[in-house]
Amino acid sequence: MSDPTFDLLDRMFTFTFSLDNKMRLSNVSSRLNNLCPAASNGSYFLEAFRCHRPATLSSFEDLAAAGDVLFLLISRDEQLALKGQMVATSDGAGLHFTGMPWLTWMQEKAPKVRLHLGDFPKLDSQMDQDFHLINQQSMVNDLGQLNEKLALAERDSRKSIRVQSELFAVMSHEMRTPLNGVISALSLLSEESNTVESKKIIDIANESANNLLSVINYALDFSKIDAGKMPLQTHDFSLVTMLGSVFAVTEGRANEKDIELSYAIAPEIQKIVVGDEEKIRQVLINIVGNAIKFTEAGGTVDVVVEQREKQFSFVVSDTGIGILKEDIPKVFDPFWGKSKSNSETSTGLGLNIVRQLVDLMSGEIEVESVDGVGTTFRIDIPLELTELDNVPVKKQSLDISQLTFSGRVLLVDDNQVNLMLGRMILENRGVSVRTACDGAEALKIIKDVFFDLVLMDISMPVMDGMEAVQQINLLASPPPVVALTANVGDDIAKRYLDAGFKGYLLKPLEKEAMIFELNTWLKPSNLDDTETIGSGEAVCNPNILEELCKQIGIENYLRVRSLFIDESQGRITSLLSAWIRRDLEKVRKESHALSSSVASFGCEDLSWRLRKIEGASSQGDATKIIKYMTDIESAAKDALDAVLRYGEPKGTRDQRSI
Amino acid sequence: MYGLIHTALRDLVLENHGEEKWNDIVSHSGVQPNSFLTMRSYNDDVTMALVDAASKALQLPTDECLKIFGHYWASKFAPREYGRLLDHVGGSLVEFFQNLDALHDRISTSMTEFKPPSFTVKVNTENSVVIRYSSGRKGLTSFVVGIIIGSGERFHTAIHVDKIDLKSTQQGEVSDILISMVESNE
């Protein structure tokens, strides 16, 4: 039967058929018949198809009642699947089905059956969805490829950073080692020169060498910051002490140029803060150094410290040559340098490094300047406040230039120049010196000969310093070993201490640092003999222990004594460690805490020594600290041993019975 | 054009000439590294920059390069990426090109920036047809010739291009491509 309605349906839908109440098929579309021969006019519905959805249909009434649900039909030969809907005829006597291929089922179950684009009505979205899914998969594949590239780039980046880091270490060593020779030799020559002219020439050479060292340090710092190898190292520190050290470094140059250099800290400012002291010092040394460099004789450089809550401002003003207005935005750019009539030039890296350091500390730096009048740098850095006592610490007076020592030192280095210069520096200080060229030779010598101190280079053939120190520390009564190194990474110090070194000295060797190290391990031989180091007090006063025992009972006493011994040993170690680092504030804290606790256990001599150290560190008098720090370790050991020997004082039996 | 075109060109060069050659092409083309996202639409200049760079790097005339690319697209890339879809377009070369516009209609529902050409097929003799290619772009007839030849391989039909009658229009071009076909029994 041809009906315009069915012609219309046939054009709009791929598959159409009609059903009578006996479930016989009629008006089957030609496309349906082609794909499913069993679906022909006159055949029965359930002979041609099974109902996948709705699942429980077996009669015309069931079909009619299904209403507006989605029909999923599968041909009995499992070669065709349809999706569509049934609608009732106007008289209710029959049903019409309109639908299209069920694409997902066809792709899974009958992939060999070829369907054409024309088999899908224009309004059917199945093929669109399929295409969409394919595209989604493509995008996921894109993402996967991008992730692979990213991972590769990240690996390359890490490798590059590792290579760069290794380059730092090598360059640091290779550039500083020859400078070590130059600066040390010039230092010795300077001490021995006896004419004004020759001293002047040596000073010029010395200054040039130190300038070269500064440039090398700048370049290495620049690279380090760029590679993210300068993490913040925050700790408690004294602003006054820090400024004092900046003053100590810069005042010499200021004096030479007849420039008035002054510092001012408002009295209400909190003096003890928490921050990265070393980086702040580096920033200020650079800024103040620049101010001095670009100020003419007779000018002034002022440093003022201000505080507003946690924000600390360091304002450096000079009456120097100033900066041209158009150059001010460029001063922090790398490699920006200037040359003016005073013939001072800049490497161009210092201020860039300063800004990067300030940025690392979450601070800000600004500059104002008038050409020919002067310049002001303002550095704002947030610092945490502490609850420590606001102890004013005077500028350190480090008058140790004349100290000599008695003792025996083994100097180990594969560089003959370093050995020669090192020997000369040490022997000038009265020390007996023997040398070795590598770790293996040093180890052999140490097994037979006693040394008070070993100074050892790290990079050596045969056996390097790291391996040698570990071998040395396995010996019975090993001497202390201090590393000599040109490496200056932030993690280097920890690595050396972990390996067993007692400390480290940076090359090129600085006289002051060397003397401090000698003083830690050797006995000064020319201290003022009129003042005895010992107090004359008792190592351990037994009466105090007896009284203590009576008050708290023997059991409590033994318990408290055990805690006291442990804590005291820990604090002594901490005190010595602070002294090695030249952390005077920490030295003061530890000696203060320990002096009272040892006094309560009758260790009067030790308490006296600690109070002397506390006082000397409060005044910043390093010479006095040196004097009283000598033998502190053995004095502490004697005192604690004495306390342990007085384990059960007299009269305690009576106490217990009460 | 969509990034999948660039991806196809990349795959062609990687498979036949290696990564170094491809890196060379990308470098000389000046395109951004993110020009190969499949479903992103790029300016036609990006595509042509890559084709030009490929042409120079492979030392081939641009038309020859486009023809090779079209062949690769139709015989390898599209069947690999869209085989399931292509199977619905037709069972023979003629049927394929007759239904290609309908396929492009479908694709347009997912790729909203898609500006495909149009194809009609006029039967000439039993073994030859004229495929009319109409595009809003200029200079890609050689690419289409490659597609025709590559599609022939898909349908195991050897194609010979007898004549190309190219006319420039205001914005693009219309090409009547006369081809002879020989079906093989493979």
Short mmCIF file of N, CA, C and O in Angstrom, two decimals, chain A residues 18-25 42-47 57-61 63:
data_model
loop_
_atom_site.label_atom_id
_atom_site.label_comp_id
_atom_site.label_asym_id
_atom_site.label_seq_id
_atom_site.Cartn_x
_atom_site.Cartn_y
_atom_site.Cartn_z
N SER A 18 4.71 -0.90 9.76
CA SER A 18 3.44 -0.84 10.51
C SER A 18 3.16 -2.22 11.08
O SER A 18 3.61 -3.23 10.55
N LEU A 19 2.38 -2.24 12.15
CA LEU A 19 1.98 -3.50 12.81
C LEU A 19 0.48 -3.49 13.00
O LEU A 19 -0.08 -2.51 13.47
N ASP A 20 -0.18 -4.64 12.67
CA ASP A 20 -1.61 -4.74 13.02
C ASP A 20 -1.73 -5.44 14.37
O ASP A 20 -0.71 -5.82 14.97
N ASN A 21 -2.97 -5.63 14.78
CA ASN A 21 -3.14 -6.19 16.13
C ASN A 21 -2.77 -7.67 16.21
O ASN A 21 -2.76 -8.27 17.27
N LYS A 22 -2.46 -8.27 15.04
CA LYS A 22 -1.95 -9.64 15.07
C LYS A 22 -0.43 -9.64 14.95
O LYS A 22 0.19 -10.68 14.77
N MET A 23 0.14 -8.45 14.99
CA MET A 23 1.60 -8.26 14.94
C MET A 23 2.18 -8.67 13.59
O MET A 23 3.30 -9.16 13.50
N ARG A 24 1.37 -8.44 12.54
CA ARG A 24 1.91 -8.68 11.20
C ARG A 24 2.47 -7.37 10.68
O ARG A 24 1.91 -6.29 10.90
N LEU A 25 3.59 -7.48 9.93
CA LEU A 25 4.28 -6.30 9.41
C LEU A 25 3.67 -5.85 8.09
O LEU A 25 3.25 -6.69 7.27
N GLY A 42 3.83 -8.71 5.55
CA GLY A 42 3.10 -9.97 5.81
C GLY A 42 3.80 -10.85 6.84
O GLY A 42 3.18 -11.74 7.40
N SER A 43 5.08 -10.63 7.08
CA SER A 43 5.76 -11.49 8.08
C SER A 43 5.40 -10.99 9.48
O SER A 43 4.85 -9.90 9.66
N TYR A 44 5.71 -11.85 10.44
CA TYR A 44 5.34 -11.50 11.81
C TYR A 44 6.49 -10.79 12.50
O TYR A 44 7.66 -11.13 12.32
N PHE A 45 6.07 -9.86 13.32
CA PHE A 45 7.06 -8.98 14.00
C PHE A 45 8.06 -9.81 14.79
O PHE A 45 9.28 -9.64 14.63
N LEU A 46 7.57 -10.72 15.65
CA LEU A 46 8.48 -11.43 16.56
C LEU A 46 9.28 -12.51 15.85
O LEU A 46 10.21 -13.05 16.44
N GLU A 47 8.90 -12.79 14.58
CA GLU A 47 9.74 -13.71 13.80
C GLU A 47 10.91 -12.96 13.20
O GLU A 47 11.95 -13.55 12.92
N LEU A 57 8.22 -7.74 26.20
CA LEU A 57 7.06 -7.53 25.32
C LEU A 57 6.80 -8.80 24.52
O LEU A 57 7.73 -9.34 23.91
N SER A 58 5.59 -9.24 24.52
CA SER A 58 5.31 -10.47 23.74
C SER A 58 3.97 -10.39 23.00
O SER A 58 3.62 -11.29 22.26
N SER A 59 3.24 -9.30 23.21
CA SER A 59 1.93 -9.23 22.55
C SER A 59 1.71 -7.83 22.01
O SER A 59 2.42 -6.89 22.39
N PHE A 60 0.71 -7.72 21.13
CA PHE A 60 0.37 -6.40 20.58
C PHE A 60 -0.01 -5.45 21.71
O PHE A 60 0.35 -4.28 21.69
N GLU A 61 -0.73 -5.97 22.68
CA GLU A 61 -1.19 -5.12 23.80
C GLU A 61 0.00 -4.57 24.56
O GLU A 61 0.02 -3.42 24.99
N LEU A 63 2.92 -4.03 23.29
CA LEU A 63 3.56 -3.01 22.46
C LEU A 63 2.77 -1.71 22.53
O LEU A 63 3.34 -0.63 22.65
#
